[in-house]
Amino acid sequence: TAATETYLIQVEVDTVVGMSAPVEVARYNVSAAVANQAKPGFIELPIAYSLIEYMKAGAKFIRIKATLGGTAPSIVYGAQMTYQDN
């Protein structure tokens, strides 16, 4: 990793599949200093359905968005969604 790399991972939801007006419900920001020390692993972003419903009523679609910055950023990522009934 270069000293200038940054990564912003966002979880967005919308009421339409085309994501014409998405709303961010979670984010994970990695600065250049952290990126240079980070080892591969997992990031957990717990999101309550009630929060999604509050921020975007009727949301049925979800996506992960990655914004990379710096000289030569690169990232490989995947996503898994689970449901926990409390």
PDB file of C-alpha atoms in Angstrom:
ATOM      1  CA  THR A   1       0.000   0.000   0.000  1.00  0.00           C
ATOM      2  CA  ALA A   2       1.114   3.540  -0.683  1.00  0.00           C
ATOM      3  CA  ALA A   3       1.229   6.190   2.020  1.00  0.00           C
ATOM      4  CA  THR A   4      -1.670   8.048   0.400  1.00  0.00           C
ATOM      5  CA  GLU A   5      -4.246   5.273   0.052  1.00  0.00           C
ATOM      6  CA  THR A   6      -7.677   5.717   1.623  1.00  0.00           C
ATOM      7  CA  TYR A   7     -10.748   3.525   1.551  1.00  0.00           C
ATOM      8  CA  LEU A   8     -14.375   4.392   2.281  1.00  0.00           C
ATOM      9  CA  ILE A   9     -16.854   1.520   2.452  1.00  0.00           C
ATOM     10  CA  GLN A  10     -20.530   2.533   2.525  1.00  0.00           C
ATOM     11  CA  VAL A  11     -23.737   0.551   2.886  1.00  0.00           C
ATOM     12  CA  GLU A  12     -26.626   2.172   1.036  1.00  0.00           C
ATOM     13  CA  VAL A  13     -30.319   1.328   0.713  1.00  0.00           C
ATOM     14  CA  ASP A  14     -33.100   2.458  -1.589  1.00  0.00           C
ATOM     15  CA  THR A  15     -36.688   1.699  -2.531  1.00  0.00           C
ATOM     16  CA  VAL A  16     -35.819   1.005  -6.179  1.00  0.00           C
ATOM     17  CA  VAL A  17     -33.353  -1.470  -7.674  1.00  0.00           C
ATOM     18  CA  GLY A  18     -31.625   1.253  -9.730  1.00  0.00           C
ATOM     19  CA  MET A  19     -30.590   3.093  -6.550  1.00  0.00           C
ATOM     20  CA  SER A  20     -31.733   6.456  -7.941  1.00  0.00           C
ATOM     21  CA  ALA A  21     -31.845   8.051  -4.462  1.00  0.00           C
ATOM     22  CA  PRO A  22     -29.788   5.861  -2.118  1.00  0.00           C
ATOM     23  CA  VAL A  23     -29.391   6.612   1.582  1.00  0.00           C
ATOM     24  CA  GLU A  24     -26.243   5.693   3.505  1.00  0.00           C
ATOM     25  CA  VAL A  25     -26.970   3.575   6.585  1.00  0.00           C
ATOM     26  CA  ALA A  26     -23.398   2.603   7.554  1.00  0.00           C
ATOM     27  CA  ARG A  27     -19.804   3.478   6.709  1.00  0.00           C
ATOM     28  CA  TYR A  28     -16.274   2.329   7.448  1.00  0.00           C
ATOM     29  CA  ASN A  29     -13.429   4.727   6.713  1.00  0.00           C
ATOM     30  CA  VAL A  30      -9.791   3.595   6.526  1.00  0.00           C
ATOM     31  CA  SER A  31      -7.122   6.296   6.480  1.00  0.00           C
ATOM     32  CA  ALA A  32      -3.753   5.950   4.754  1.00  0.00           C
ATOM     33  CA  ALA A  33      -1.986   5.391   8.096  1.00  0.00           C
ATOM     34  CA  VAL A  34      -4.370   2.582   9.050  1.00  0.00           C
ATOM     35  CA  ALA A  35      -4.316   1.052   5.546  1.00  0.00           C
ATOM     36  CA  ASN A  36      -0.544   0.685   5.749  1.00  0.00           C
ATOM     37  CA  GLN A  37      -0.838  -1.279   9.014  1.00  0.00           C
ATOM     38  CA  ALA A  38      -4.012  -3.233   8.310  1.00  0.00           C
ATOM     39  CA  LYS A  39      -3.969  -6.945   7.706  1.00  0.00           C
ATOM     40  CA  PRO A  40      -6.642  -8.736   5.686  1.00  0.00           C
ATOM     41  CA  GLY A  41      -9.684  -9.526   7.758  1.00  0.00           C
ATOM     42  CA  PHE A  42     -13.357  -8.906   8.289  1.00  0.00           C
ATOM     43  CA  ILE A  43     -15.252  -5.720   9.023  1.00  0.00           C
ATOM     44  CA  GLU A  44     -18.615  -6.072  10.696  1.00  0.00           C
ATOM     45  CA  LEU A  45     -21.193  -3.324  10.249  1.00  0.00           C
ATOM     46  CA  PRO A  46     -24.289  -4.185  12.284  1.00  0.00           C
ATOM     47  CA  ILE A  47     -27.330  -2.347  10.919  1.00  0.00           C
ATOM     48  CA  ALA A  48     -30.702  -2.508  12.636  1.00  0.00           C
ATOM     49  CA  TYR A  49     -33.695  -2.849  10.326  1.00  0.00           C
ATOM     50  CA  SER A  50     -35.424  -0.139  12.360  1.00  0.00           C
ATOM     51  CA  LEU A  51     -32.619   2.268  11.392  1.00  0.00           C
ATOM     52  CA  ILE A  52     -33.042   1.427   7.703  1.00  0.00           C
ATOM     53  CA  GLU A  53     -36.802   1.901   7.951  1.00  0.00           C
ATOM     54  CA  TYR A  54     -36.316   5.231   9.755  1.00  0.00           C
ATOM     55  CA  MET A  55     -33.783   6.555   7.227  1.00  0.00           C
ATOM     56  CA  LYS A  56     -35.493   5.229   4.076  1.00  0.00           C
ATOM     57  CA  ALA A  57     -39.025   3.957   4.636  1.00  0.00           C
ATOM     58  CA  GLY A  58     -39.885   1.049   2.356  1.00  0.00           C
ATOM     59  CA  ALA A  59     -36.251   0.322   1.399  1.00  0.00           C
ATOM     60  CA  LYS A  60     -35.960  -3.102  -0.266  1.00  0.00           C
ATOM     61  CA  PHE A  61     -32.559  -2.913  -1.941  1.00  0.00           C
ATOM     62  CA  ILE A  62     -29.084  -2.714  -0.417  1.00  0.00           C
ATOM     63  CA  ARG A  63     -25.597  -2.256  -1.865  1.00  0.00           C
ATOM     64  CA  ILE A  64     -21.991  -1.925  -0.781  1.00  0.00           C
ATOM     65  CA  LYS A  65     -20.117   1.022  -2.273  1.00  0.00           C
ATOM     66  CA  ALA A  66     -16.323   1.432  -2.123  1.00  0.00           C
ATOM     67  CA  THR A  67     -14.574   4.734  -2.787  1.00  0.00           C
ATOM     68  CA  LEU A  68     -10.814   4.425  -3.127  1.00  0.00           C
ATOM     69  CA  GLY A  69      -8.351   7.308  -3.022  1.00  0.00           C
ATOM     70  CA  GLY A  70      -4.612   7.877  -3.211  1.00  0.00           C
ATOM     71  CA  THR A  71      -1.810   7.062  -5.600  1.00  0.00           C
ATOM     72  CA  ALA A  72      -2.470   3.386  -6.331  1.00  0.00           C
ATOM     73  CA  PRO A  73      -5.352   2.105  -4.230  1.00  0.00           C
ATOM     74  CA  SER A  74      -6.663  -1.415  -4.629  1.00  0.00           C
ATOM     75  CA  ILE A  75      -9.041  -3.533  -2.638  1.00  0.00           C
ATOM     76  CA  VAL A  76     -10.726  -6.903  -2.918  1.00  0.00           C
ATOM     77  CA  TYR A  77     -13.936  -7.220  -0.961  1.00  0.00           C
ATOM     78  CA  GLY A  78     -17.114  -9.202  -0.698  1.00  0.00           C
ATOM     79  CA  ALA A  79     -20.237  -8.966   1.410  1.00  0.00           C
ATOM     80  CA  GLN A  80     -22.425 -11.285   3.410  1.00  0.00           C
ATOM     81  CA  MET A  81     -25.730 -10.402   4.980  1.00  0.00           C
ATOM     82  CA  THR A  82     -27.194 -12.219   7.950  1.00  0.00           C
ATOM     83  CA  TYR A  83     -30.355 -11.714   9.952  1.00  0.00           C
ATOM     84  CA  GLN A  84     -30.468 -11.863  13.717  1.00  0.00           C
ATOM     85  CA  ASP A  85     -33.820 -11.928  15.472  1.00  0.00           C
ATOM     86  CA  ASN A  86     -33.588 -10.370  18.930  1.00  0.00           C
TER      87      ASN A  86
END
